[in-house]
XYZ file of C-alpha atoms in Angstrom:
711
model
C -67.716 -27.280 -26.238
C -64.861 -29.273 -28.679
C -64.001 -30.935 -25.684
C -66.580 -33.477 -25.826
C -67.172 -33.507 -29.550
C -64.761 -38.296 -29.602
C -66.194 -38.983 -25.705
C -70.190 -39.165 -26.555
C -69.347 -42.426 -28.134
C -66.956 -44.185 -25.461
C -69.563 -42.738 -22.820
C -72.083 -44.542 -24.622
C -70.398 -48.309 -23.753
C -69.916 -46.641 -19.855
C -73.221 -45.833 -19.755
C -75.260 -47.863 -21.335
C -73.035 -50.721 -21.298
C -74.971 -54.482 -23.327
C -72.634 -56.149 -21.025
C -70.314 -56.441 -17.324
C -68.478 -57.875 -15.651
C -67.401 -57.376 -12.084
C -64.473 -57.808 -10.896
C -64.190 -59.013 -6.862
C -67.691 -60.186 -7.493
C -68.629 -61.545 -4.210
C -71.613 -64.855 -3.399
C -72.989 -62.273 -0.576
C -75.702 -60.184 -2.457
C -74.148 -57.318 1.083
C -71.340 -56.805 0.342
C -69.512 -54.819 -1.646
C -68.934 -57.412 -4.390
C -72.170 -58.682 -4.056
C -74.167 -56.437 -4.484
C -73.806 -55.263 -8.253
C -74.134 -59.423 -9.315
C -76.930 -58.681 -7.303
C -78.665 -55.375 -9.021
C -77.980 -56.734 -12.173
C -79.611 -60.368 -11.908
C -82.282 -59.014 -9.949
C -83.723 -55.989 -11.173
C -83.563 -56.745 -14.657
C -80.481 -56.144 -16.825
C -81.047 -57.706 -20.102
C -77.599 -58.108 -21.184
C -74.260 -60.247 -20.642
C -73.040 -60.448 -16.324
C -69.648 -61.980 -16.155
C -68.769 -62.273 -12.393
C -64.786 -61.591 -12.210
C -62.991 -64.299 -9.008
C -60.146 -66.608 -9.255
C -60.919 -68.304 -6.691
C -64.216 -69.545 -7.210
C -66.492 -71.961 -9.835
C -69.746 -69.675 -9.678
C -70.882 -66.730 -8.007
C -74.642 -65.916 -6.765
C -75.603 -68.842 -9.739
C -73.192 -67.442 -12.235
C -71.097 -68.951 -14.141
C -67.320 -67.028 -13.132
C -64.357 -65.495 -14.408
C -61.444 -66.070 -13.296
C -60.423 -63.070 -15.335
C -61.404 -60.171 -17.505
C -59.457 -62.165 -20.744
C -60.528 -65.263 -19.841
C -64.378 -64.114 -21.129
C -63.091 -64.123 -23.894
C -65.758 -61.897 -25.058
C -66.812 -58.377 -25.277
C -67.160 -56.839 -22.550
C -68.479 -52.781 -22.092
C -67.716 -52.305 -18.376
C -65.952 -53.504 -16.266
C -67.048 -53.014 -12.352
C -63.544 -53.181 -9.725
C -64.243 -54.084 -6.388
C -60.369 -54.486 -5.266
C -58.704 -53.901 -2.238
C -56.326 -50.661 -3.852
C -52.700 -52.685 -3.902
C -55.066 -55.156 -6.777
C -56.242 -51.915 -8.571
C -53.420 -51.853 -10.825
C -53.986 -55.261 -11.220
C -57.474 -55.180 -12.012
C -57.041 -52.392 -14.933
C -54.476 -53.900 -16.861
C -56.631 -57.273 -16.772
C -59.280 -54.545 -18.221
C -57.215 -53.361 -20.708
C -55.403 -56.445 -22.016
C -59.396 -57.161 -22.559
C -60.442 -54.483 -24.182
C -63.032 -53.048 -21.817
C -64.263 -49.096 -22.890
C -65.482 -47.979 -19.438
C -64.299 -49.623 -15.660
C -66.584 -48.389 -12.186
C -63.791 -47.534 -9.602
C -65.244 -48.063 -6.173
C -61.197 -49.387 -4.540
C -60.477 -45.650 -1.697
C -57.181 -45.167 -0.434
C -55.875 -42.550 -3.667
C -55.956 -38.892 -3.459
C -58.111 -38.898 0.023
C -55.405 -40.375 1.624
C -52.516 -37.901 0.736
C -49.671 -37.441 -1.559
C -48.598 -40.791 -1.766
C -52.280 -41.783 -2.964
C -52.815 -38.798 -5.516
C -50.175 -39.427 -7.071
C -51.041 -43.982 -7.595
C -54.748 -41.926 -8.904
C -52.796 -40.138 -11.063
C -51.122 -42.645 -12.400
C -54.204 -45.345 -12.830
C -55.607 -41.692 -15.012
C -52.795 -41.759 -17.631
C -52.991 -44.867 -18.027
C -57.010 -45.157 -18.372
C -56.125 -42.911 -21.270
C -53.998 -43.557 -22.761
C -55.400 -46.673 -23.962
C -58.889 -45.489 -23.737
C -60.892 -46.395 -21.253
C -62.788 -44.033 -20.204
C -62.666 -44.888 -16.508
C -65.800 -43.348 -13.031
C -63.813 -43.214 -9.292
C -62.143 -44.188 -7.426
C -63.316 -43.480 -4.685
C -66.962 -44.086 -6.170
C -70.096 -45.355 -5.702
C -70.482 -45.949 -8.792
C -73.778 -44.644 -11.944
C -77.462 -46.050 -12.637
C -78.506 -46.374 -16.066
C -82.300 -46.502 -14.353
C -84.070 -47.083 -18.255
C -80.757 -48.966 -19.004
C -81.405 -51.113 -15.441
C -78.220 -50.939 -14.602
C -76.659 -50.683 -11.545
C -73.012 -50.389 -11.101
C -73.186 -49.013 -7.531
C -72.466 -50.708 -4.324
C -75.152 -48.618 -2.635
C -77.718 -50.023 -0.533
C -80.644 -47.195 -2.080
C -81.911 -48.820 -4.868
C -82.183 -51.933 -2.926
C -84.569 -50.157 0.039
C -86.726 -49.123 -3.297
C -86.581 -47.944 -6.921
C -86.489 -44.786 -8.241
C -88.902 -45.481 -11.070
C -87.939 -44.598 -14.526
C -87.905 -41.001 -15.300
C -86.485 -37.114 -18.015
C -84.176 -36.249 -14.922
C -80.118 -36.947 -14.993
C -78.070 -36.503 -11.292
C -74.820 -36.233 -11.307
C -72.845 -35.757 -7.639
C -69.138 -35.598 -7.307
C -70.152 -36.820 -3.766
C -71.634 -40.755 -2.726
C -72.343 -39.965 -0.022
C -75.225 -36.520 -1.176
C -75.541 -38.821 -3.866
C -76.810 -41.990 -2.940
C -79.811 -39.895 -0.357
C -80.005 -38.113 -3.386
C -81.304 -40.611 -4.968
C -83.208 -42.315 -1.419
C -85.245 -38.333 -2.179
C -86.386 -39.323 -5.286
C -87.398 -41.628 -4.271
C -89.474 -40.146 -1.704
C -90.926 -37.939 -4.108
C -91.481 -39.970 -7.201
C -88.845 -38.265 -9.320
C -87.962 -39.993 -11.572
C -84.327 -40.562 -13.139
C -82.521 -40.974 -16.571
C -79.329 -41.722 -15.431
C -77.314 -40.741 -11.357
C -74.075 -40.791 -11.308
C -71.795 -40.134 -8.425
C -67.728 -38.608 -9.759
C -66.124 -39.465 -6.799
C -62.113 -38.387 -7.259
C -62.356 -37.908 -11.281
C -59.095 -39.580 -12.066
C -60.147 -39.460 -15.233
C -63.719 -39.111 -15.705
C -65.266 -35.601 -14.659
C -68.978 -34.260 -13.120
C -68.223 -32.043 -16.843
C -67.954 -35.063 -18.686
C -71.010 -36.256 -16.839
C -72.987 -33.485 -17.497
C -71.413 -32.504 -20.871
C -73.260 -35.892 -22.350
C -76.427 -35.407 -19.910
C -76.983 -32.758 -22.646
C -77.010 -34.840 -25.410
C -78.920 -37.700 -23.912
C -82.223 -38.185 -26.125
C -83.316 -39.740 -22.750
C -83.022 -36.963 -20.400
C -84.745 -32.955 -20.017
C -83.378 -31.609 -17.572
C -79.964 -32.621 -15.557
C -79.317 -32.183 -11.665
C -75.902 -31.458 -10.369
C -73.955 -31.645 -7.268
C -70.900 -30.177 -7.012
C -67.474 -29.756 -4.444
C -65.622 -28.214 -7.095
C -64.071 -28.005 -9.987
C -60.203 -28.619 -11.068
C -61.016 -28.066 -15.224
C -63.210 -24.352 -15.217
C -63.184 -24.150 -18.983
C -64.069 -28.356 -19.422
C -67.083 -27.410 -16.448
C -68.293 -24.123 -18.769
C -68.213 -25.832 -22.330
C -70.744 -28.966 -20.113
C -73.353 -26.298 -19.240
C -73.069 -23.919 -23.040
C -73.347 -28.119 -23.892
C -76.735 -28.458 -22.222
C -77.762 -24.596 -22.063
C -78.061 -24.894 -26.217
C -79.883 -28.352 -25.692
C -82.554 -25.877 -23.518
C -81.645 -28.080 -21.197
C -82.923 -26.797 -18.151
C -79.677 -27.464 -14.860
C -80.204 -27.184 -11.399
C -77.088 -27.260 -9.333
C -76.038 -27.722 -5.868
C -72.473 -25.942 -5.070
C -71.548 -26.676 -1.372
C -67.683 -24.672 -0.177
C -65.758 -21.854 0.208
C -61.931 -21.040 -1.158
C -60.405 -18.449 -0.032
C -57.930 -17.174 -2.618
C -55.469 -16.639 -0.502
C -52.040 -14.182 -0.475
C -54.450 -12.095 -3.722
C -56.613 -10.667 -1.014
C -54.197 -8.300 0.323
C -52.696 -7.348 -2.725
C -56.221 -6.101 -4.688
C -60.474 -4.804 -3.633
C -61.196 -7.215 -6.917
C -59.332 -9.906 -5.296
C -61.791 -9.845 -1.757
C -64.978 -9.328 -3.246
C -64.689 -11.350 -6.186
C -64.690 -14.794 -4.254
C -64.178 -18.576 -4.986
C -67.954 -18.515 -4.181
C -69.199 -15.049 -6.303
C -67.356 -16.642 -9.804
C -69.290 -19.693 -9.838
C -71.673 -17.257 -9.463
C -71.350 -15.622 -12.284
C -70.471 -18.782 -14.090
C -73.944 -20.186 -13.241
C -75.679 -17.316 -14.404
C -73.429 -17.240 -17.774
C -75.383 -20.844 -18.934
C -78.894 -20.205 -17.333
C -77.703 -22.604 -14.884
C -80.209 -22.692 -11.540
C -78.954 -22.421 -8.145
C -80.071 -24.318 -5.509
C -79.796 -23.265 -2.099
C -81.032 -26.252 -0.029
C -82.405 -30.276 -1.026
C -85.753 -29.331 -0.664
C -85.949 -26.704 -3.723
C -83.321 -28.496 -5.028
C -85.766 -31.311 -5.891
C -88.638 -28.824 -6.321
C -87.248 -27.354 -9.465
C -85.809 -30.403 -10.618
C -89.083 -31.508 -10.661
C -91.238 -28.320 -11.990
C -88.431 -27.518 -14.631
C -89.244 -31.239 -15.902
C -93.225 -31.007 -15.469
C -93.366 -27.178 -17.598
C -90.166 -26.078 -19.256
C -88.870 -22.966 -19.239
C -91.122 -19.447 -19.452
C -89.976 -17.723 -22.498
C -89.810 -14.583 -20.683
C -90.746 -13.833 -16.905
C -93.960 -11.667 -18.508
C -97.512 -13.788 -15.952
C -100.899 -13.327 -15.784
C -102.019 -13.507 -12.665
C -105.552 -15.241 -12.054
C -107.665 -15.776 -8.143
C -111.020 -16.175 -7.147
C -109.514 -14.390 -3.578
C -108.609 -10.904 -3.200
C -106.117 -11.453 -0.733
C -103.871 -14.171 -2.306
C -104.389 -11.944 -5.742
C -102.035 -9.557 -3.347
C -99.851 -11.615 -2.271
C -99.240 -13.177 -5.854
C -98.816 -9.622 -7.083
C -96.476 -8.668 -4.073
C -94.515 -12.277 -5.250
C -94.326 -11.409 -7.914
C -93.115 -8.029 -7.613
C -89.783 -9.357 -4.985
C -88.636 -11.484 -7.621
C -89.019 -9.023 -10.959
C -91.383 -10.503 -12.995
C -93.326 -8.290 -15.021
C -97.104 -8.268 -14.029
C -98.259 -5.799 -16.713
C -101.741 -4.665 -16.459
C -104.456 -5.897 -19.143
C -105.894 -3.532 -21.613
C -108.903 -2.022 -21.194
C -110.601 -3.579 -23.274
C -110.160 -6.616 -21.987
C -110.170 -4.685 -18.024
C -114.395 -4.318 -19.897
C -115.940 -7.304 -21.104
C -114.754 -8.621 -17.728
C -116.541 -6.055 -15.927
C -119.177 -6.996 -17.844
C -118.672 -10.002 -17.166
C -118.554 -9.588 -13.387
C -119.043 -6.266 -12.284
C -116.877 -5.944 -8.829
C -114.068 -8.536 -10.262
C -111.024 -7.082 -10.314
C -110.255 -6.291 -13.732
C -106.300 -6.109 -14.337
C -103.411 -8.206 -12.998
C -104.013 -10.141 -11.309
C -107.577 -10.674 -12.117
C -110.009 -11.590 -9.346
C -113.589 -12.808 -10.339
C -114.398 -13.516 -6.664
C -116.475 -15.639 -5.773
C -119.174 -15.357 -9.278
C -117.698 -18.625 -10.253
C -119.443 -21.030 -8.068
C -122.850 -19.664 -10.012
C -120.818 -19.898 -13.149
C -118.264 -22.074 -13.322
C -117.566 -21.762 -17.191
C -115.701 -17.816 -16.274
C -112.797 -19.897 -14.829
C -111.366 -20.482 -18.606
C -112.876 -17.590 -20.144
C -111.065 -15.507 -18.098
C -108.350 -17.313 -18.024
C -108.460 -17.014 -22.600
C -109.354 -14.217 -22.681
C -106.007 -13.150 -20.798
C -103.292 -14.583 -22.722
C -105.134 -13.208 -25.897
C -104.828 -9.820 -24.760
C -101.559 -10.037 -23.309
C -99.888 -12.753 -24.887
C -98.489 -13.399 -20.799
C -95.786 -16.191 -20.710
C -96.745 -18.214 -17.577
C -99.684 -17.688 -15.664
C -101.324 -18.981 -12.180
C -104.475 -19.756 -10.809
C -105.109 -19.812 -7.632
C -108.342 -21.467 -6.798
C -108.068 -22.173 -3.531
C -109.202 -25.304 -1.617
C -111.551 -25.718 -4.545
C -109.590 -28.439 -5.765
C -111.088 -30.568 -3.123
C -114.157 -31.026 -4.061
C -115.023 -34.029 -6.186
C -117.841 -32.284 -7.682
C -115.052 -29.515 -9.110
C -112.091 -31.739 -10.847
C -113.752 -32.464 -13.646
C -114.336 -28.939 -13.997
C -110.500 -28.240 -13.175
C -109.621 -30.823 -15.135
C -111.000 -28.926 -19.011
C -109.633 -25.826 -17.680
C -106.096 -27.142 -17.546
C -106.383 -30.059 -20.299
C -108.620 -26.683 -22.477
C -105.828 -24.398 -21.361
C -102.714 -26.834 -22.489
C -103.846 -27.023 -26.333
C -104.769 -24.345 -26.543
C -101.877 -22.236 -25.266
C -99.171 -24.461 -25.936
C -95.846 -22.454 -24.976
C -97.050 -20.462 -21.811
C -95.776 -22.536 -18.392
C -99.315 -22.379 -16.531
C -99.996 -23.464 -12.661
C -102.598 -23.629 -10.788
C -102.652 -22.678 -6.770
C -104.689 -25.786 -4.584
C -105.355 -28.365 -2.491
C -105.159 -31.854 -4.757
C -104.278 -35.962 -4.024
C -100.976 -36.485 -5.228
C -103.123 -38.669 -8.098
C -104.719 -35.914 -9.797
C -102.126 -34.071 -9.471
C -99.849 -36.251 -10.807
C -103.139 -36.166 -14.518
C -102.540 -32.010 -14.232
C -98.648 -31.794 -14.797
C -98.764 -35.388 -16.870
C -100.140 -32.394 -19.148
C -97.657 -30.623 -17.982
C -98.944 -27.735 -15.411
C -96.972 -27.330 -11.642
C -99.655 -28.038 -9.514
C -98.925 -25.899 -5.678
C -100.089 -25.702 -2.218
C -99.116 -22.297 -0.966
C -99.610 -19.910 -3.973
C -96.041 -18.155 -2.760
C -94.283 -21.449 -3.857
C -95.342 -21.293 -7.150
C -94.589 -17.301 -8.149
C -91.297 -18.048 -6.474
C -90.971 -21.587 -8.778
C -91.876 -19.272 -12.165
C -89.908 -16.931 -10.693
C -86.113 -19.249 -10.730
C -87.211 -21.325 -13.958
C -87.682 -17.921 -16.179
C -84.369 -17.112 -14.750
C -83.415 -20.080 -15.995
C -82.859 -18.210 -19.699
C -80.028 -15.845 -21.088
C -80.781 -13.849 -24.244
C -77.711 -11.739 -24.487
C -75.085 -13.099 -26.521
C -72.393 -14.461 -25.081
C -68.535 -14.187 -26.505
C -67.087 -17.841 -27.016
C -64.214 -15.779 -29.151
C -61.358 -15.994 -26.886
C -58.562 -14.348 -28.889
C -58.042 -10.578 -28.225
C -57.483 -7.787 -30.525
C -54.141 -6.840 -29.620
C -50.501 -8.077 -29.481
C -49.076 -10.425 -25.757
C -48.251 -8.284 -22.936
C -45.699 -10.754 -20.463
C -46.354 -9.006 -16.711
C -42.609 -9.713 -14.518
C -44.406 -10.967 -11.367
C -45.364 -8.779 -8.547
C -47.157 -5.548 -7.796
C -46.648 -3.054 -11.260
C -45.506 1.740 -9.387
C -49.103 3.711 -10.810
C -47.654 5.061 -14.092
C -46.666 2.324 -15.389
C -49.768 0.379 -14.556
C -51.719 3.151 -16.353
C -49.563 3.267 -19.022
C -50.604 0.719 -19.340
C -54.552 0.557 -19.070
C -54.077 3.518 -21.174
C -52.742 1.590 -24.458
C -55.682 -0.715 -23.882
C -58.070 2.006 -24.840
C -59.472 3.062 -21.204
C -59.495 6.421 -20.993
C -56.723 7.641 -18.266
C -56.260 10.847 -16.133
C -54.109 13.303 -17.683
C -51.138 13.473 -15.188
C -47.417 13.478 -14.511
C -44.660 11.940 -12.880
C -42.211 14.368 -11.154
C -38.880 13.229 -9.781
C -38.562 16.231 -7.361
C -40.794 18.818 -4.422
C -39.608 21.588 -7.875
C -40.844 18.979 -10.563
C -44.210 18.313 -8.541
C -44.538 22.358 -8.604
C -43.967 22.530 -12.504
C -46.830 19.725 -13.327
C -49.555 21.487 -10.793
C -49.496 25.202 -12.191
C -49.391 22.912 -15.844
C -52.584 20.962 -14.963
C -54.070 24.395 -13.314
C -57.183 23.943 -11.056
C -56.935 21.349 -7.683
C -54.343 18.737 -8.785
C -54.165 15.026 -6.610
C -49.885 13.722 -4.993
C -49.628 10.301 -4.884
C -45.915 8.999 -4.446
C -44.664 6.291 -7.004
C -43.612 2.303 -5.611
C -44.365 -0.753 -6.391
C -43.346 -2.036 -2.423
C -46.339 -0.365 -1.523
C -49.702 -0.964 -3.873
C -52.663 0.775 -1.291
C -50.329 4.214 -0.484
C -53.230 5.914 1.079
C -53.026 3.331 4.207
C -49.256 5.286 4.977
C -49.958 9.098 4.068
C -48.896 8.506 0.972
C -51.449 10.642 -1.342
C -52.161 13.967 -0.789
C -55.728 16.101 -2.854
C -57.284 18.879 -2.869
C -53.871 20.465 -4.472
C -53.902 24.620 -5.576
C -50.978 25.788 -7.273
C -47.071 25.125 -6.898
C -46.009 25.645 -2.867
C -49.038 23.468 -1.931
C -48.103 20.183 -4.703
C -44.086 20.820 -3.303
C -45.191 20.672 0.111
C -47.037 17.956 -0.768
C -44.669 15.629 -1.995
C -42.196 16.776 1.183
C -44.716 15.725 2.886
C -46.447 12.155 1.211
C -42.928 10.635 0.809
C -41.935 11.352 4.064
C -45.093 9.642 5.820
C -44.233 6.909 2.858
C -40.399 5.821 4.632
C -41.663 6.679 7.709
C -43.954 3.727 7.357
C -41.677 1.521 4.992
C -38.219 2.589 5.714
C -37.259 0.083 3.118
C -39.544 0.811 0.257
C -38.467 1.859 -3.247
C -39.631 5.183 -4.266
C -39.700 6.842 -7.338
C -41.481 10.069 -7.058
C -44.884 10.878 -7.188
C -47.151 11.208 -9.991
C -49.699 14.425 -9.901
C -52.458 14.464 -11.909
C -55.783 17.111 -12.760
C -59.225 15.817 -10.332
C -61.611 14.481 -11.406
C -64.687 15.972 -10.354
C -67.995 15.343 -10.170
C -69.303 12.079 -11.410
C -70.028 8.571 -9.303
C -66.656 6.920 -7.435
C -66.930 3.128 -9.089
C -63.692 -0.124 -9.649
C -63.975 -2.631 -12.235
C -61.297 -4.739 -12.653
C -59.772 -7.951 -12.941
C -58.475 -11.078 -11.417
C -56.931 -14.145 -12.488
C -59.259 -17.477 -11.110
C -57.692 -19.889 -9.796
C -60.209 -22.533 -11.431
C -62.055 -20.566 -14.312
C -58.955 -17.910 -15.494
C -59.434 -14.232 -15.643
C -62.909 -12.474 -13.948
C -64.217 -9.515 -15.099
C -65.313 -7.599 -12.285
C -67.191 -3.961 -11.161
C -68.594 -1.922 -8.867
C -69.857 1.576 -6.843
C -66.193 2.652 -5.664
C -65.624 4.752 -2.331
C -65.212 3.593 1.027
C -67.721 1.137 0.983
C -67.423 -1.127 -1.798
C -66.045 -4.349 0.321
C -68.780 -3.325 2.699
C -71.987 -3.296 0.658
C -70.217 -5.447 -2.091
C -72.105 -5.043 -4.854
C -70.242 -6.117 -7.187
C -70.938 -7.981 -10.899
C -68.817 -11.042 -12.303
C -68.034 -12.001 -16.105
C -65.912 -14.572 -16.686
C -64.082 -14.241 -19.264
C -64.307 -13.755 -22.787
C -67.407 -11.054 -22.606
C -68.848 -9.055 -25.433
C -70.196 -5.260 -25.254
C -73.652 -6.540 -24.013
C -72.324 -8.550 -21.306
C -70.341 -5.328 -19.856
C -72.901 -3.057 -20.183
C -75.990 -5.499 -18.371
C -73.010 -5.874 -15.381
C -73.106 -2.160 -14.768
C -76.605 -2.855 -14.898
C -77.244 -5.250 -12.377
C -75.851 -3.728 -9.687
C -78.909 -2.792 -6.884
C -77.387 0.602 -6.873
C -77.307 1.023 -10.609
C -80.090 4.614 -10.289
C -76.928 5.779 -8.711
C -75.606 5.987 -11.695
C -78.831 5.435 -14.085
C -79.322 9.988 -12.904
C -81.034 9.667 -9.099
C -82.576 12.387 -7.445
C -82.765 14.746 -10.547
C -78.756 14.173 -11.135
C -77.991 13.684 -15.310
C -77.335 9.856 -15.726
C -73.202 8.635 -16.683
C -71.855 8.016 -19.596
C -73.364 4.272 -20.078
C -71.564 3.615 -23.384
C -67.826 4.601 -21.750
C -68.209 2.216 -18.290
C -68.741 -0.379 -21.188
C -66.395 0.446 -23.549
C -64.142 0.781 -21.044
C -64.922 -2.809 -19.300
C -64.673 -4.672 -22.487
C -60.860 -2.552 -23.077
C -59.223 -3.533 -19.660
C -61.031 -7.797 -20.320
C -59.263 -7.261 -23.954
C -56.475 -5.867 -21.326
C -56.634 -8.856 -19.039
C -56.420 -11.489 -22.232
C -54.016 -10.483 -24.137
C -51.874 -10.638 -20.452
C -52.663 -14.437 -20.441
C -51.363 -16.499 -17.502
C -48.851 -13.578 -16.009
C -51.937 -11.216 -14.928
C -52.472 -11.950 -11.252
C -54.568 -8.966 -11.397
C -55.804 -5.878 -12.820
C -57.845 -3.178 -10.827
C -58.983 0.729 -11.266
C -60.162 2.164 -7.689
C -61.673 4.675 -8.663
C -62.944 4.686 -12.216
C -65.112 7.849 -11.927
C -68.700 7.508 -14.223
C -69.352 11.039 -15.152
C -72.596 12.225 -17.670
C -70.766 12.567 -21.791
C -71.308 15.474 -21.920
C -68.662 15.628 -18.434
C -66.028 13.488 -20.168
C -68.063 10.604 -19.380
C -66.332 7.736 -16.961
C -61.854 7.546 -16.219
C -59.015 5.597 -14.062
C -58.407 7.677 -11.802
C -55.851 5.065 -9.521
C -53.898 1.424 -11.575
C -53.229 -1.583 -10.542
C -51.543 -4.237 -11.593
C -50.505 -6.885 -10.640
C -48.263 -9.830 -12.773
C -48.107 -13.489 -11.357
C -46.582 -15.569 -9.967
C -46.393 -19.156 -11.844
C -44.582 -20.166 -9.285
C -48.322 -21.593 -6.445
C -49.804 -24.301 -6.677
C -53.623 -23.598 -8.411
C -56.837 -25.458 -8.860
C -57.427 -28.491 -7.870
C -61.173 -29.547 -5.707
C -62.353 -27.970 -3.198
């Protein structure tokens, strides 16, 4: 959050200016330079407005100025609508005039290639050096609806304006932003701020998000992202919104491969770019929308009702069939549909002997004879279990004029009595009546399944687990050489970091391999040692289940021959002989250095299906021990680790400890680490010694390739 501690005032001058100048202003209100002048005048901006054009005396009935410096009055915001060739001079003029913020419409920069990228970088550096905030270039600008600031040339507000509201919307894409504005208008969704960031020479998506997180006029934040070049900055902004209790609803598009790293480890293939964004969003309580409809539905619902305090829900229905449907939906969405207590169920049966009183509560059509049953039943449910959310299905009753006063009174009474409960009604209502109930912070759905999914999504926004904020590792820094490391060296590093490692020896001859096998006793594994061959089984360099000196000696020669035949250029350093780890569940643990967010911890089931099933959990470092335990529990196949079919559960604590040690190693290695992988990590019950690393691959990072950038 330190990223944003000093910029709130400067961004407030940009987003809520008291004076606006339009450079390149036009008398034609249909041209790019004329639209913002027209909008400020037509839509009621009450600050000073200065058209700047050296070739005109008046612009749209206003006095025109030859330059920003000629104005001689403070200018909070300058809108630059000039060709790319004139941008440098216009920015110099703004700096000389001590303008606080600039919106740069002009294109012809990073989107055009290397030369434009360099020119854009110079603009950003110049603005930052002068303490001036710049949004763009190649952007549609922004609108502060409450302050009637329309620093944009988008035609969308000219067609019809969005009403002021409590939702802020930030988009990296101008086209998406304009369409989203039109959708908000059509859906009746009010906005506080609408902003597009374009090429982000200075102001980034994260900066806008952070400002909205601190904006008292904004309760919910909507975001559209195509990529990110500064992961820590984005995470800090999301953490700021999370700390402020403001839901963030995000559309993130674009998937990029992690390139050649994927050939070196399974971790890179599994922890793809999009999966890392998902992990970041989950960690900070962000709700990711997969469609435009969901984008607006979730943001609007969050603005109306807020977030439930947990996942418990009480379901009330007038139809047993719909009640079963809601229960199925709630269970599928992971909501907690706990039954009412016996006393509460008995009371419901006294009121309606043929009621279904557990949860869902179905009082049937008896409500027609006694309307008081609606409120009495709802209060009984909420008093008995204190559900975080309550949803009532009232069939088509909402369409009845005669029933409307009862429904309105029900919602008003429940809202007054249970101010912290998320309330939802499923029925058919006119837009006016729906808006009235939403004014009481009650969600309304025609389809009860939509309601269940929305409530589950809102419940998922809240994250209670503690998160690590201190990035300092426990041990001394480690500097890794570029490229893959031989397995014995990798195991030694991990063991020193606290990861339990299988007992092993390095043999440089067949005789040494035989001696090692005899010393271990029982079954052993033998693997060639070569930093040039990260996946030894691919070249026949692995032998398992060896017993005795003779088998180990023969395996040493055989695996060496296979490896040299497949990779004659590879440097062989002998063989690793290790005691076979019997039983347990094969898992995979790894760390990958993501180009945007830095080191990412991964855990999942291992074995031959690891890349097929892709059942993995990710966390961006640093992590707490609680984070690592949560990673293990969120696997779809967690039941296998927890003792499926009568087997003893594995030692979860030892897995968490190993993951913490791996994470600490990655932080100590810092930028010198490309990836580290344990595959397999054998998870065993506590009585069998807990988890143990059987195979390790560590790859040092080559710092030469360029990383980052917006996808």
